[in-house]
Structure formats: C-alpha cells, structure tokens
C-alpha cells in the first residue's frame, strides 16, 4: 500500500525509537518505553520498540521487560555508527512500510538530529522537547488541573479528541504549549531525558516480547557520509538526572553568590553523594553553567532528596523537581510557592541554616 501520511485510518501502534551507542542502550529508552506503555494502554494498541545498529539482537529483551510488546531490529553494518543519511533512510522505510500512529524519540543529540529529518520526509508534524504526553482526554484534563493556572470552569475541552497531546515548554519556559497533529500520521515527538518515569522491569514481559528482524535495504550510493573514527572528548558534566541528592540554589544567594554556591557544595558533599543544581535565574545570571539547571527549560529530576536553597518556586522550577521523594525548602519568604510542594519547609536565612545542617549531618555520621 502506498504511503500517504494524511490517510490516518491506515496507522496504528505506538513506536519508540530506541537509541543505542556502541551496543549499549541509552537509559532514556526505558523511560520512553514505560511512557509508551501507558499511551498504548490508553489507545488499546501495541507498543513497539525499534533498534537500529549492528550486532544488537541481545538488546531486545530489556525493552520487553519495561513494557514493549514487540521489538523491531534493523541490523546492518552501515548502521553501526550513527549517520544522519543512513538512519533516516532505514527508519523512514520502516515507518512507510509498517505505518505506526505515534513515534517517540529521545531528545538526545542523535534524536534531535534524526526526528526532524524523518518528520520532513514523512510529511508529518513533530513536537520537540516534550515534557508530558497523553492520548486519553480525561487524563489530559487531570494533568492541566494539577500543572497549570488555567481556570477549568472557563475552559472547554473536546473530550472525544483521541490525538496525541504533546506538551512542551514555550517562550523560554514561561508558558506550556500542548500541540496536536490531527491531519497527518505518525504523530512524532522528541521527549526530554529524565522527564518520564522508568517503570518496573518484568522478566515475564521480557520473555513474552516478540522480536522481528527487519531487512535493511540501503545502497552505498545512498550514503553521503562515512564514520572513519570516533573520538570521545572528556568533559565534566553534572549528572543531575542520576543523582540521589540534589542541593539547588536560587536567587536567594544573590547577596553573596560565591559563598552561597560553596555552601550548596558543602551540603551536597556532606551527604556523600550529592550534586549542586540551580534555578533558571541562577543559570541566566551566569552563576552556574547550564548543565546545573533544574526546571522545565533545564532537567527534570527525581532524586531521593531535593534541597531548595533560596528558590522561590516558580511553576517552571517546580515542574522539574516536584516528584522528588523528599523535598526540603529553605527561604526567607514565608509565602514562597516552593513551600507548597515541600515536605519540610524552613523559613529562614540559608546562610545561617545551611552551616547548621552541615554540622548536624557530620555529627550523625561521626556518631555512627
């Protein structure tokens, strides 16, 4: 059947493009598979993981364990290292043949390169850098009720809408926009790493997952680039997404920025496994580099302990950390919005309170 992106009745199933590098799966894949499972259940369709690469057959089982009903493998030596032309050709051929309704891709460097090229070639829409996804309209309305300032009593929703609702930050995170693609398929989105929660692994689901090896048809004349060598650059980056303890600073350190950041580092070090984060105001002011940013326009985190020092708690920041297991907020403003989502709120000066916290942690450790 000829591929026509406007014949939406021809499309079905939820797909996740699963990125691998040198035979290792990216953690974002399992987050997207878990989220895709939710969407597939809402739609009543299959969830399919797609892997491109070379000698990658052993990677399929893990995707099944996190919820994939089926994994399609495109294995060819030309796909060993990522190149835009090879991956775009093979993935688009696969989409045109199988016709998925939804395609999710991680918003990594590779995903951000691949997704728009595929969307253009498939003549469909793409929503970049999504932070929330829904198909079921009731679930979407619940999300709006808890995550926005809209007055729902004055808002009309088309409850029969079954398009994928793709929500992402807009205008530098000051607004949230929900985008749909009603006239073309597949609905495509790149999803920010760390935003979706990884589900529980199931050995039973892993064993039940079907695996299909899809033939790769790509000629040498179709490849415009060739990877001759891969050189890894060593660069220290803060791992906010994988951290168990995050100590973030906000505009409240402005009276002594250097000391405020040092206190955050000392507190993070006192826990033994903590890292330092920051609000957008801190990043925009140049006090910390962009890899420290927590929030809608930064990273979404789920640590065991999140400590907010001098952070007022704008909705954009809370969206990036409100699912932390334990939230401790310290702020001189007793009406700061951050206290609304904090498990423990301390109204006071961080420059006085944080040193006492550090001493208390050290004392407990020494007693043990």
PDB file of C-alpha atoms in Angstrom, residues 60-68 201-211:
ATOM      1  CA  UNK A  60      15.657  -6.522  22.587  1.00  0.00           C
ATOM      2  CA  UNK A  61      14.816  -8.398  25.798  1.00  0.00           C
ATOM      3  CA  UNK A  62      15.337  -5.407  28.082  1.00  0.00           C
ATOM      4  CA  UNK A  63      12.805  -3.374  26.110  1.00  0.00           C
ATOM      5  CA  UNK A  64      10.250  -6.128  26.564  1.00  0.00           C
ATOM      6  CA  UNK A  65      10.903  -6.130  30.288  1.00  0.00           C
ATOM      7  CA  UNK A  66       9.862  -2.476  30.514  1.00  0.00           C
ATOM      8  CA  UNK A  67       6.682  -2.927  28.509  1.00  0.00           C
ATOM      9  CA  UNK A  68       7.328  -3.398  24.774  1.00  0.00           C
ATOM     10  CA  UNK A 201      11.252  -4.421  34.964  1.00  0.00           C
ATOM     11  CA  UNK A 202       9.282  -7.644  34.426  1.00  0.00           C
ATOM     12  CA  UNK A 203      11.032 -10.850  33.422  1.00  0.00           C
ATOM     13  CA  UNK A 204       7.671 -12.291  32.365  1.00  0.00           C
ATOM     14  CA  UNK A 205       7.064  -9.436  29.927  1.00  0.00           C
ATOM     15  CA  UNK A 206      10.640  -9.711  28.672  1.00  0.00           C
ATOM     16  CA  UNK A 207      10.132 -13.382  27.799  1.00  0.00           C
ATOM     17  CA  UNK A 208       6.788 -12.656  26.104  1.00  0.00           C
ATOM     18  CA  UNK A 209       8.179  -9.881  23.875  1.00  0.00           C
ATOM     19  CA  UNK A 210       8.206 -10.654  20.147  1.00  0.00           C
ATOM     20  CA  UNK A 211      11.309  -9.857  18.104  1.00  0.00           C
TER      21      UNK A 211
END
